[in-house]
Coordinates of N, CA and C and ligand atoms in Angstrom, one line a residue:
M1 N -16.9 28.9 -24.0 CA -16.4 29.1 -22.7 C -16.9 30.5 -22.1
L2 N -17.1 30.6 -20.9 CA -17.5 31.9 -20.3 C -16.4 32.9 -20.2
G3 N -16.8 34.1 -20.4 CA -15.8 35.2 -20.2 C -15.4 35.3 -18.7
E4 N -14.3 35.9 -18.4 CA -13.9 35.9 -17.0 C -14.9 36.6 -16.0
A5 N -15.4 37.7 -16.5 CA -16.4 38.5 -15.7 C -17.7 37.7 -15.5
E6 N -18.1 37.0 -16.6 CA -19.3 36.2 -16.5 C -19.1 35.1 -15.5
E7 N -18.0 34.5 -15.6 CA -17.7 33.3 -14.7 C -17.7 33.8 -13.3
Q8 N -17.1 35.0 -13.0 CA -17.1 35.5 -11.7 C -18.5 35.7 -11.1
T9 N -19.3 36.3 -12.0 CA -20.7 36.6 -11.6 C -21.4 35.3 -11.2
K10 N -21.2 34.2 -12.1 CA -21.8 32.9 -11.8 C -21.3 32.4 -10.5
Q11 N -20.0 32.5 -10.2 CA -19.5 32.0 -8.9 C -20.1 32.8 -7.7
D12 N -20.2 34.1 -7.9 CA -20.7 34.9 -6.8 C -22.2 34.6 -6.5
S13 N -23.0 34.3 -7.5 CA -24.4 34.0 -7.3 C -24.5 32.6 -6.6
R14 N -23.6 31.7 -7.0 CA -23.6 30.4 -6.4 C -23.3 30.5 -4.9
M15 N -22.3 31.4 -4.6 CA -21.9 31.6 -3.2 C -23.1 32.1 -2.4
V16 N -23.7 33.1 -3.0 CA -24.9 33.8 -2.3 C -25.9 32.7 -2.0
T17 N -26.2 31.9 -3.0 CA -27.2 30.8 -2.8 C -26.8 29.9 -1.6
E18 N -25.5 29.5 -1.6 CA -25.0 28.6 -0.5 C -25.1 29.3 0.8
V19 N -24.7 30.6 0.9 CA -24.7 31.3 2.2 C -26.1 31.4 2.7
S20 N -27.0 31.8 1.8 CA -28.4 32.0 2.3 C -29.0 30.7 2.6
Q21 N -28.6 29.6 2.0 CA -29.2 28.3 2.3 C -28.8 27.9 3.7
T22 N -27.6 28.1 4.1 CA -27.1 27.7 5.4 C -27.2 28.8 6.4
G23 N -27.3 30.0 5.9 CA -27.4 31.2 6.9 C -26.0 31.5 7.5
R24 N -25.0 30.9 7.0 CA -23.7 31.1 7.7 C -22.6 31.2 6.6
G25 N -21.7 32.2 6.7 CA -20.6 32.4 5.8 C -19.6 31.3 6.0
M26 N -19.5 30.7 7.2 CA -18.5 29.7 7.5 C -18.7 28.4 6.8
T27 N -19.8 28.3 6.2 CA -20.1 27.0 5.5 C -20.2 27.2 4.0
S28 N -19.7 28.3 3.5 CA -19.9 28.6 2.1 C -18.8 28.0 1.2
L29 N -19.1 28.1 -0.1 CA -18.1 27.6 -1.1 C -16.8 28.3 -0.9
R30 N -16.8 29.6 -0.5 CA -15.6 30.3 -0.3 C -14.7 29.7 0.8
T31 N -15.4 29.2 1.8 CA -14.6 28.6 2.9 C -14.0 27.2 2.4
R32 N -14.8 26.5 1.6 CA -14.3 25.3 1.1 C -13.1 25.5 0.1
R33 N -13.2 26.6 -0.6 CA -12.0 26.9 -1.5 C -10.8 27.1 -0.7
R34 N -10.9 27.8 0.5 CA -9.7 28.0 1.4 C -9.2 26.7 1.9
M35 N -10.1 25.7 2.2 CA -9.7 24.4 2.7 C -8.9 23.7 1.6
V36 N -9.4 23.8 0.3 CA -8.7 23.1 -0.8 C -7.4 23.8 -1.0
K37 N -7.3 25.1 -0.9 CA -6.0 25.7 -1.0 C -5.0 25.2 0.0
R38 N -5.4 25.0 1.2 CA -4.6 24.4 2.2 C -4.2 23.0 1.9
L39 N -5.1 22.2 1.4 CA -4.8 20.8 1.0 C -3.7 20.8 -0.1
R40 N -3.9 21.7 -1.0 CA -2.9 21.8 -2.1 C -1.5 22.1 -1.5
E41 N -1.5 23.1 -0.6 CA -0.2 23.5 0.1 C 0.4 22.3 0.9
A42 N -0.5 21.4 1.4 CA 0.0 20.3 2.1 C 0.4 19.1 1.2
G43 N 0.4 19.3 -0.1 CA 0.9 18.3 -1.0 C -0.1 17.5 -1.8
I44 N -1.4 17.8 -1.6 CA -2.4 17.0 -2.3 C -2.5 17.6 -3.7
S45 N -2.3 16.9 -4.7 CA -2.2 17.5 -6.1 C -3.2 17.0 -7.1
Q46 N -3.9 15.8 -6.8 CA -4.8 15.3 -7.8 C -6.0 16.2 -8.0
P47 N -6.1 16.8 -9.2 CA -7.2 17.8 -9.4 C -8.6 17.2 -9.2
E48 N -8.8 15.9 -9.5 CA -10.2 15.4 -9.4 C -10.5 15.2 -7.9
V49 N -9.6 14.9 -7.0 CA -9.8 14.8 -5.6 C -10.1 16.2 -5.0
L50 N -9.3 17.2 -5.4 CA -9.5 18.5 -4.9 C -10.9 19.1 -5.4
A51 N -11.2 18.8 -6.6 CA -12.5 19.3 -7.2 C -13.7 18.7 -6.4
V52 N -13.7 17.5 -6.0 CA -14.8 16.8 -5.3 C -14.8 17.4 -3.9
M53 N -13.6 17.6 -3.3 CA -13.6 18.1 -1.9 C -14.1 19.6 -1.9
E54 N -13.9 20.3 -3.0 CA -14.4 21.7 -3.1 C -15.9 21.7 -3.1
K55 N -16.5 20.7 -3.8 CA -18.0 20.9 -3.9 C -18.8 20.1 -2.9
T56 N -18.1 19.3 -2.0 CA -18.9 18.5 -1.1 C -19.1 19.2 0.2
P57 N -20.3 19.4 0.7 CA -20.6 20.2 1.9 C -20.3 19.5 3.2
R58 N -19.0 19.5 3.6 CA -18.6 18.8 4.8 C -19.4 19.2 6.1
H59 N -19.9 20.5 6.1 CA -20.6 20.9 7.3 C -21.9 20.1 7.5
L60 N -22.4 19.5 6.4 CA -23.7 18.7 6.6 C -23.4 17.3 7.2
F61 N -22.1 17.0 7.4 CA -21.7 15.7 7.9 C -21.3 15.8 9.4
V62 N -21.3 17.0 10.0 CA -21.0 17.1 11.4 C -22.2 17.6 12.1
D63 N -22.3 17.5 13.5 CA -23.4 18.1 14.2 C -23.4 19.6 14.0
E64 N -24.6 20.1 14.1 CA -24.7 21.6 13.8 C -23.8 22.4 14.7
A65 N -23.6 22.0 15.9 CA -22.8 22.7 16.9 C -21.3 22.9 16.3
F66 N -20.9 22.0 15.4 CA -19.6 22.0 14.9 C -19.5 22.5 13.5
A67 N -20.7 22.9 12.9 CA -20.7 23.2 11.5 C -19.8 24.4 11.1
H68 N -19.6 25.3 12.1 CA -18.8 26.5 11.8 C -17.3 26.1 11.7
R69 N -17.0 24.9 12.2 CA -15.6 24.4 12.1 C -15.3 23.3 11.1
A70 N -16.4 23.1 10.2 CA -16.3 22.0 9.3 C -15.2 22.1 8.3
Y71 N -14.7 23.3 8.0 CA -13.7 23.4 6.9 C -12.3 23.6 7.5
E72 N -12.2 23.5 8.9 CA -10.8 23.5 9.5 C -10.3 22.1 9.1
D73 N -8.9 22.0 9.0 CA -8.3 20.8 8.7 C -8.2 19.9 10.0
T74 N -9.3 19.5 10.5 CA -9.2 18.8 11.8 C -10.3 17.7 11.8
A75 N -10.1 16.6 12.6 CA -11.1 15.7 12.9 C -12.1 16.3 13.9
L76 N -13.4 15.9 13.8 CA -14.4 16.5 14.7 C -15.3 15.4 15.3
P77 N -15.8 15.5 16.5 CA -16.7 14.4 17.0 C -18.0 14.3 16.2
I78 N -18.3 13.0 16.1 CA -19.6 12.7 15.5 C -20.5 11.8 16.4
G79 N -20.1 11.7 17.7 CA -20.9 10.9 18.6 C -20.3 9.5 18.7
F80 N -20.7 8.8 19.8 CA -20.3 7.4 20.0 C -18.7 7.3 20.1
N81 N -18.1 8.3 20.5 CA -16.6 8.3 20.6 C -15.9 8.2 19.3
Q82 N -16.6 8.6 18.2 CA -16.0 8.5 16.9 C -15.8 9.9 16.3
T83 N -15.0 10.0 15.2 CA -14.8 11.3 14.7 C -14.9 11.2 13.1
I84 N -15.3 12.4 12.6 CA -15.2 12.5 11.1 C -13.7 12.7 10.8
S85 N -13.2 12.1 9.8 CA -11.8 12.2 9.5 C -11.4 13.6 9.0
Q86 N -10.1 13.9 9.3 CA -9.6 15.2 8.9 C -9.6 15.3 7.4
P87 N -9.9 16.5 6.8 CA -9.9 16.6 5.4 C -8.6 16.2 4.7
Y88 N -7.5 16.6 5.3 CA -6.2 16.2 4.7 C -6.1 14.6 4.5
I89 N -6.5 13.9 5.6 CA -6.5 12.4 5.6 C -7.4 11.9 4.5
V90 N -8.6 12.4 4.4 CA -9.6 12.0 3.4 C -9.0 12.2 2.0
A91 N -8.4 13.3 1.8 CA -7.8 13.6 0.5 C -6.6 12.7 0.2
R92 N -5.8 12.5 1.2 CA -4.6 11.6 1.0 C -5.0 10.2 0.7
M93 N -5.9 9.6 1.5 CA -6.3 8.3 1.3 C -7.0 8.1 -0.1
T94 N -7.8 9.0 -0.4 CA -8.5 8.9 -1.7 C -7.5 9.0 -2.8
G95 N -6.6 9.9 -2.7 CA -5.5 10.1 -3.7 C -4.7 8.8 -3.9
L96 N -4.3 8.2 -2.8 CA -3.5 6.9 -2.8 C -4.3 5.8 -3.5
L97 N -5.6 5.7 -3.3 CA -6.4 4.7 -4.0 C -6.5 4.9 -5.5
L98 N -6.6 6.2 -5.9 CA -6.9 6.5 -7.3 C -5.6 6.8 -8.1
Q99 N -4.4 6.7 -7.4 CA -3.2 7.1 -8.0 C -2.8 6.3 -9.3
A100 N -3.2 5.1 -9.3 CA -2.8 4.2 -10.5 C -3.9 4.2 -11.6
G101 N -5.0 5.0 -11.4 CA -6.0 5.0 -12.4 C -7.4 4.9 -11.8
P102 N -8.4 5.0 -12.6 CA -9.8 5.0 -12.1 C -10.2 3.6 -11.5
L103 N -11.1 3.6 -10.5 CA -11.5 2.4 -9.9 C -13.0 2.2 -10.1
S104 N -13.4 0.9 -10.1 CA -14.8 0.6 -10.2 C -15.5 0.4 -8.9
D105 N -15.2 -0.7 -8.2 CA -15.8 -1.1 -7.0 C -14.9 -0.9 -5.8
V106 N -15.3 -0.1 -4.8 CA -14.5 0.2 -3.6 C -15.3 -0.2 -2.4
L107 N -14.6 -0.9 -1.5 CA -15.1 -1.2 -0.2 C -14.5 -0.3 0.9
E108 N -15.4 0.3 1.7 CA -15.0 1.2 2.8 C -15.3 0.6 4.1
I109 N -14.4 0.6 5.1 CA -14.7 0.1 6.4 C -14.8 1.3 7.3
G110 N -15.9 1.5 8.0 CA -16.1 2.6 8.9 C -16.8 3.8 8.2
T111 N -18.0 3.7 7.9 CA -18.8 4.7 7.2 C -18.8 6.0 8.0
G112 N -18.9 5.9 9.4 CA -18.9 7.1 10.2 C -20.0 8.1 9.8
S113 N -19.5 9.3 9.6 CA -20.5 10.3 9.2 C -20.9 10.2 7.7
G114 N -20.2 9.4 6.9 CA -20.5 9.3 5.5 C -19.7 10.2 4.6
Y115 N -18.9 11.1 5.2 CA -18.2 12.1 4.4 C -17.2 11.5 3.4
Q116 N -16.3 10.6 3.9 CA -15.4 9.9 3.0 C -16.2 9.1 2.0
T117 N -17.3 8.5 2.4 CA -18.1 7.7 1.4 C -18.6 8.6 0.3
A118 N -19.0 9.8 0.7 CA -19.5 10.8 -0.4 C -18.4 11.2 -1.3
I119 N -17.2 11.4 -0.8 CA -16.1 11.8 -1.6 C -15.8 10.7 -2.6
L120 N -15.7 9.5 -2.1 CA -15.3 8.3 -2.9 C -16.4 8.1 -4.0
A121 N -17.7 8.2 -3.6 CA -18.8 7.9 -4.5 C -18.8 8.8 -5.7
Q122 N -18.2 10.0 -5.6 CA -18.1 10.9 -6.7 C -16.9 10.6 -7.6
L123 N -16.1 9.7 -7.2 CA -14.9 9.4 -8.0 C -14.8 8.0 -8.5
V124 N -15.6 7.1 -8.0 CA -15.6 5.7 -8.5 C -17.0 5.3 -8.9
K125 N -17.1 4.0 -9.4 CA -18.4 3.6 -9.9 C -19.3 3.3 -8.7
H126 N -18.9 2.5 -7.8 CA -19.8 2.1 -6.7 C -19.0 1.9 -5.4
V127 N -19.6 2.4 -4.3 CA -18.9 2.3 -3.0 C -19.8 1.4 -2.1
Y128 N -19.1 0.3 -1.5 CA -19.8 -0.6 -0.5 C -19.2 -0.1 0.8
S129 N -20.0 0.3 1.8 CA -19.4 0.8 3.0 C -20.0 0.1 4.2
L130 N -19.2 -0.4 5.1 CA -19.6 -1.1 6.3 C -19.4 -0.2 7.6
E131 N -20.3 -0.3 8.5 CA -20.2 0.5 9.7 C -20.8 -0.4 10.8
R132 N -20.0 -0.5 12.0 CA -20.5 -1.3 13.1 C -21.5 -0.7 14.0
I133 N -21.6 0.7 14.0 CA -22.5 1.4 14.9 C -23.8 1.8 14.1
K134 N -24.9 1.2 14.4 CA -26.1 1.3 13.6 C -26.5 2.8 13.5
A135 N -26.5 3.5 14.6 CA -27.0 4.9 14.7 C -26.2 5.8 13.8
L136 N -24.9 5.6 13.7 CA -24.0 6.4 12.8 C -24.4 6.0 11.3
Q137 N -24.6 4.7 11.0 CA -25.0 4.3 9.7 C -26.3 5.0 9.2
D138 N -27.3 5.0 10.1 CA -28.6 5.6 9.8 C -28.4 7.1 9.4
R139 N -27.6 7.8 10.2 CA -27.4 9.2 9.9 C -26.7 9.4 8.6
A140 N -25.7 8.6 8.4 CA -24.9 8.7 7.1 C -25.8 8.4 5.9
R141 N -26.7 7.4 6.1 CA -27.6 7.1 5.0 C -28.5 8.3 4.6
Q142 N -29.0 9.0 5.7 CA -29.9 10.2 5.4 C -29.1 11.2 4.7
R143 N -27.9 11.5 5.1 CA -27.1 12.5 4.5 C -26.8 12.2 3.0
L144 N -26.4 11.0 2.7 CA -26.1 10.6 1.4 C -27.4 10.7 0.5
H145 N -28.5 10.3 1.1 CA -29.8 10.4 0.4 C -30.1 11.9 0.1
S146 N -29.9 12.7 1.0 CA -30.3 14.1 0.8 C -29.4 14.8 -0.2
L147 N -28.1 14.3 -0.3 CA -27.2 14.8 -1.4 C -27.4 14.1 -2.7
R148 N -28.4 13.2 -2.8 CA -28.7 12.4 -4.0 C -27.5 11.6 -4.5
I149 N -26.7 11.1 -3.5 CA -25.6 10.2 -3.9 C -26.1 8.8 -3.8
R150 N -26.2 8.1 -5.0 CA -27.0 6.9 -5.0 C -26.1 5.6 -5.3
N151 N -24.9 5.9 -5.7 CA -24.0 4.7 -6.1 C -23.3 4.2 -4.8
V152 N -24.0 4.0 -3.7 CA -23.4 3.6 -2.5 C -24.3 2.5 -1.9
S153 N -23.7 1.4 -1.4 CA -24.5 0.4 -0.6 C -23.9 0.4 0.8
L154 N -24.8 0.6 1.8 CA -24.3 0.6 3.2 C -24.8 -0.7 3.9
R155 N -23.9 -1.2 4.8 CA -24.3 -2.4 5.5 C -23.8 -2.3 6.9
H156 N -24.7 -2.7 7.9 CA -24.4 -2.7 9.3 C -23.7 -4.0 9.6
S157 N -22.3 -4.0 9.7 CA -21.6 -5.2 10.0 C -20.2 -4.9 10.5
D158 N -19.5 -5.9 11.0 CA -18.1 -5.8 11.4 C -17.2 -5.9 10.1
G159 N -16.6 -4.8 9.9 CA -15.8 -4.7 8.7 C -14.6 -5.6 8.6
G160 N -14.2 -6.2 9.7 CA -13.1 -7.1 9.7 C -13.3 -8.3 8.8
L161 N -14.6 -8.6 8.5 CA -14.9 -9.7 7.7 C -15.1 -9.3 6.2
G162 N -15.0 -8.0 6.0 CA -15.2 -7.5 4.6 C -16.7 -7.7 4.2
W163 N -16.9 -7.7 2.9 CA -18.3 -7.9 2.4 C -18.1 -8.9 1.2
A164 N -18.0 -10.1 1.5 CA -17.6 -11.2 0.6 C -18.5 -11.3 -0.6
E165 N -19.8 -11.1 -0.4 CA -20.8 -11.2 -1.5 C -20.5 -10.3 -2.7
Q166 N -19.9 -9.1 -2.4 CA -19.7 -8.1 -3.4 C -18.2 -8.1 -3.9
A167 N -17.4 -8.9 -3.3 CA -15.9 -9.0 -3.7 C -15.8 -9.6 -5.0
P168 N -14.6 -9.4 -5.7 CA -13.5 -8.7 -5.3 C -13.6 -7.2 -5.6
Y169 N -12.8 -6.4 -4.9 CA -12.8 -4.9 -5.0 C -11.5 -4.4 -5.7
D170 N -11.7 -3.3 -6.4 CA -10.5 -2.6 -6.9 C -9.8 -1.8 -5.9
G171 N -10.5 -1.4 -4.8 CA -9.9 -0.6 -3.8 C -10.6 -0.9 -2.5
I172 N -9.9 -0.9 -1.4 CA -10.4 -1.0 0.0 C -9.8 0.1 0.8
L173 N -10.7 0.8 1.5 CA -10.2 2.0 2.4 C -10.8 1.8 3.8
A174 N -9.9 1.8 4.8 CA -10.4 1.6 6.2 C -10.1 2.9 6.9
A175 N -11.2 3.3 7.7 CA -11.1 4.6 8.5 C -10.9 4.3 10.0
A176 N -10.5 3.1 10.3 CA -10.3 2.8 11.7 C -9.1 1.8 11.7
A177 N -8.2 1.9 12.8 CA -6.9 1.2 12.8 C -6.9 -0.1 13.5
P178 N -6.8 -1.2 12.8 CA -6.5 -2.5 13.5 C -5.1 -2.7 13.8
A179 N -4.8 -3.6 14.8 CA -3.4 -3.8 15.1 C -2.6 -4.5 14.0
E180 N -3.4 -5.3 13.3 CA -2.8 -6.0 12.1 C -3.9 -6.0 11.0
I181 N -3.5 -6.0 9.7 CA -4.5 -6.0 8.6 C -5.3 -7.3 8.7
P182 N -6.7 -7.3 8.8 CA -7.4 -8.5 8.8 C -7.3 -9.3 7.5
E183 N -7.0 -10.6 7.7 CA -6.8 -11.5 6.5 C -8.0 -11.6 5.6
D184 N -9.2 -11.7 6.2 CA -10.4 -11.8 5.4 C -10.6 -10.6 4.4
L185 N -10.1 -9.4 4.9 CA -10.3 -8.2 4.2 C -9.3 -8.2 3.0
I186 N -8.1 -8.5 3.2 CA -7.1 -8.3 2.2 C -7.3 -9.3 1.0
L187 N -7.9 -10.4 1.4 CA -8.2 -11.5 0.3 C -9.4 -11.0 -0.6
Q188 N -10.1 -10.0 -0.2 CA -11.2 -9.5 -1.0 C -10.7 -8.5 -2.1
L189 N -9.4 -8.2 -2.1 CA -8.9 -7.3 -3.1 C -8.6 -8.1 -4.4
R190 N -8.9 -7.5 -5.6 CA -8.6 -8.2 -6.8 C -7.1 -8.0 -7.1
P191 N -6.5 -8.9 -7.9 CA -5.1 -8.7 -8.3 C -5.0 -7.3 -9.0
G192 N -4.0 -6.5 -8.6 CA -3.9 -5.1 -9.0 C -4.7 -4.1 -8.1
G193 N -5.5 -4.7 -7.2 CA -6.3 -3.8 -6.3 C -5.4 -3.2 -5.2
R194 N -5.9 -2.1 -4.7 CA -5.2 -1.3 -3.7 C -6.0 -1.1 -2.4
M195 N -5.3 -1.3 -1.3 CA -5.9 -1.0 0.0 C -5.2 0.0 0.7
V196 N -5.9 1.0 1.3 CA -5.3 2.0 2.2 C -5.9 1.9 3.6
I197 N -5.0 1.6 4.6 CA -5.5 1.3 5.9 C -4.5 1.8 7.0
P198 N -5.0 2.4 8.0 CA -4.1 2.7 9.2 C -3.9 1.5 10.0
V199 N -2.6 1.2 10.4 CA -2.3 0.0 11.2 C -1.5 0.4 12.4
G200 N -1.9 -0.2 13.6 CA -1.1 0.0 14.8 C -2.0 0.3 16.0
G201 N -1.4 0.7 17.1 CA -2.1 1.0 18.3 C -1.8 2.4 18.7
A202 N -1.0 2.6 19.8 CA -0.7 3.9 20.3 C 0.1 4.7 19.2
S203 N 0.9 4.0 18.4 CA 1.5 4.6 17.2 C 1.0 3.9 16.0
Q204 N 0.6 4.7 15.0 CA -0.1 4.1 13.8 C 0.6 4.6 12.6
Q205 N 0.6 3.7 11.6 CA 1.1 4.2 10.2 C 0.0 3.9 9.2
L206 N -0.1 4.8 8.2 CA -1.0 4.6 7.1 C -0.2 3.7 6.1
V207 N -0.9 2.6 5.7 CA -0.2 1.6 4.9 C -1.0 1.5 3.6
L208 N -0.2 1.4 2.5 CA -0.8 1.1 1.2 C -0.4 -0.3 0.8
V209 N -1.4 -1.2 0.5 CA -1.1 -2.6 0.1 C -1.6 -2.7 -1.3
I210 N -0.8 -3.3 -2.2 CA -1.2 -3.6 -3.6 C -1.1 -5.1 -3.8
R211 N -2.2 -5.6 -4.2 CA -2.3 -7.1 -4.5 C -1.7 -7.3 -5.9
K212 N -0.6 -8.2 -5.9 CA 0.0 -8.5 -7.1 C -0.6 -9.9 -7.6
E213 N -0.2 -10.4 -8.8 CA -0.7 -11.7 -9.2 C -0.3 -12.7 -8.2
R214 N 0.9 -12.6 -7.6 CA 1.3 -13.5 -6.5 C 1.7 -12.6 -5.4
G215 N 1.0 -12.7 -4.3 CA 1.4 -11.9 -3.1 C 1.0 -10.5 -3.1
F216 N 1.6 -9.7 -2.1 CA 1.2 -8.4 -1.8 C 2.4 -7.5 -1.7
E217 N 2.3 -6.2 -2.1 CA 3.4 -5.3 -1.9 C 2.8 -4.3 -0.8
R218 N 3.7 -3.9 0.1 CA 3.2 -3.1 1.2 C 4.1 -1.9 1.4
Q219 N 3.6 -0.7 1.4 CA 4.3 0.5 1.6 C 3.8 1.3 2.8
V220 N 4.7 1.8 3.6 CA 4.3 2.6 4.7 C 4.3 4.1 4.2
V221 N 3.1 4.8 4.4 CA 3.0 6.1 3.8 C 3.4 7.2 4.8
E222 N 2.7 7.2 6.0 CA 3.1 8.3 7.0 C 2.4 7.9 8.3
D223 N 2.8 8.6 9.4 CA 2.2 8.4 10.7 C 0.8 9.0 10.7
V224 N -0.1 8.3 11.4 CA -1.5 8.8 11.4 C -2.1 8.6 12.8
N225 N -3.3 9.0 13.0 CA -3.9 8.9 14.3 C -5.4 8.6 14.1
F226 N -5.8 7.4 14.0 CA -7.2 7.0 13.8 C -7.8 6.4 15.0
V227 N -9.2 6.4 15.0 CA -9.9 5.6 16.1 C -9.6 4.1 15.9
P228 N -9.7 3.3 17.0 CA -9.4 1.9 16.8 C -10.4 1.2 16.0
F229 N -10.0 0.1 15.3 CA -10.8 -0.8 14.6 C -11.4 -1.7 15.7
Q230 N -12.7 -1.9 15.8 CA -13.3 -2.7 16.9 C -14.1 -3.8 16.3
S231 N -14.1 -4.9 17.0 CA -14.9 -6.1 16.4 C -16.3 -6.1 16.9
G232 N -17.2 -6.8 16.3 CA -18.6 -6.9 16.7 C -19.3 -5.7 16.2
I233 N -20.7 -5.7 16.4 CA -21.5 -4.6 16.0 C -22.1 -3.9 17.2
A234 N -22.6 -2.7 17.1 CA -23.2 -1.9 18.2 C -24.4 -1.2 17.6
Ligands
SAH1 N1 -14.5 8.2 7.3 C1 -15.3 8.4 8.5 C2 -14.6 8.0 9.7 C3 -15.4 7.6 10.8 S1 -14.4 7.1 12.3 C4 -15.8 9.8 8.5 O1 -15.1 10.7 8.0 O2 -16.8 10.1 9.1 C5 -14.3 5.4 12.0 C6 -15.5 4.6 11.9 O3 -15.1 3.2 11.8 C7 -16.4 4.7 13.2 O4 -17.7 5.1 12.7 C8 -16.4 3.3 13.7 O5 -17.6 2.9 14.3 C9 -16.1 2.5 12.5 N2 -15.5 1.2 12.8 C10 -14.5 0.8 13.6 N3 -14.2 -0.5 13.6 C11 -15.1 -1.0 12.7 C12 -15.3 -2.3 12.2 N4 -14.6 -3.4 12.6 N5 -16.3 -2.5 11.2 C13 -17.0 -1.4 10.8 N6 -16.8 -0.2 11.2 C14 -15.9 0.1 12.1

C-alpha cells in the first residue's frame, strides 16, 4: 500500500495531467470529486457507483460550450431537444439497478450523449443501448470509442420494442418517460430482473419494476422530470 504522502503526490500528478489535457480546471478530477461529495450528501451510498462517476469524464459528453458546467448536478442540452441526465439521476438509477447484486446484460433505452451508457458499462458485463435519433447515437459511439469502452452494443431503433434478439436482460434502464411502461419492454426482463423507468406526462415518477417468477412487483421511487419517450426513429 502507498504511504499517505506518496498517494497524495500520485493524485496531484494525475490532476495536473487531467487539467493540462483539457486546459481547464473546471473539468478536472478535483471537480468530479466535489460532484461525488454532493452525490453522497444527496444519499447515494453505493461505493462502486460513486467510484465510476468519479473517474468518468462527463465534460466529454456535453458540447464544449457547456463543458465548464459538466460537473454541476444538472441536466444540460445535447441538441435535438434532448438533455444529458443529471448526475444525481444517473447515480440513483444505476444504484437501483445494482442494489440486489451484480448484473450481466443490461438494456438501456435512450443512449443520448452516452454518459449513462459509459457509467453502466463500467459496472456490468454488457450494455445494449437503443437510441431513436441517429445523430445522437453517432456522437455517443465516438465518445465511447475514444474512452475505449467496448462492452457496449448500440442500435438505432425505437426502444419501445426493446431489443428482442438479445433478451432476456438482468436490467433495463430507460432515460425517457412513456405514459405507460411498454409491454414489449417489460417482457424482455428475465425473472429476478429489474427495470428502472420514469413514467408519466406533466408529472412523472421514477418506477422500479422487479420481475418475479409470476408477475411483477412495482415500486414508486421518487418524482422526476425526464424528456418524453417518443415512438419511431429520427
Ligand atoms: N442517459 C442519456 C439521456 C438522454 S435523454 C444521457 O445522459 O445522455 C433521453 C434520450 O432518449 C434522448 O436521446 C431521446 O432521443 C431518447 N429516446 C426517447 N424516446 C426513445 C425511444 N422510444 N427509443 C429510443 N430512444 C428514445
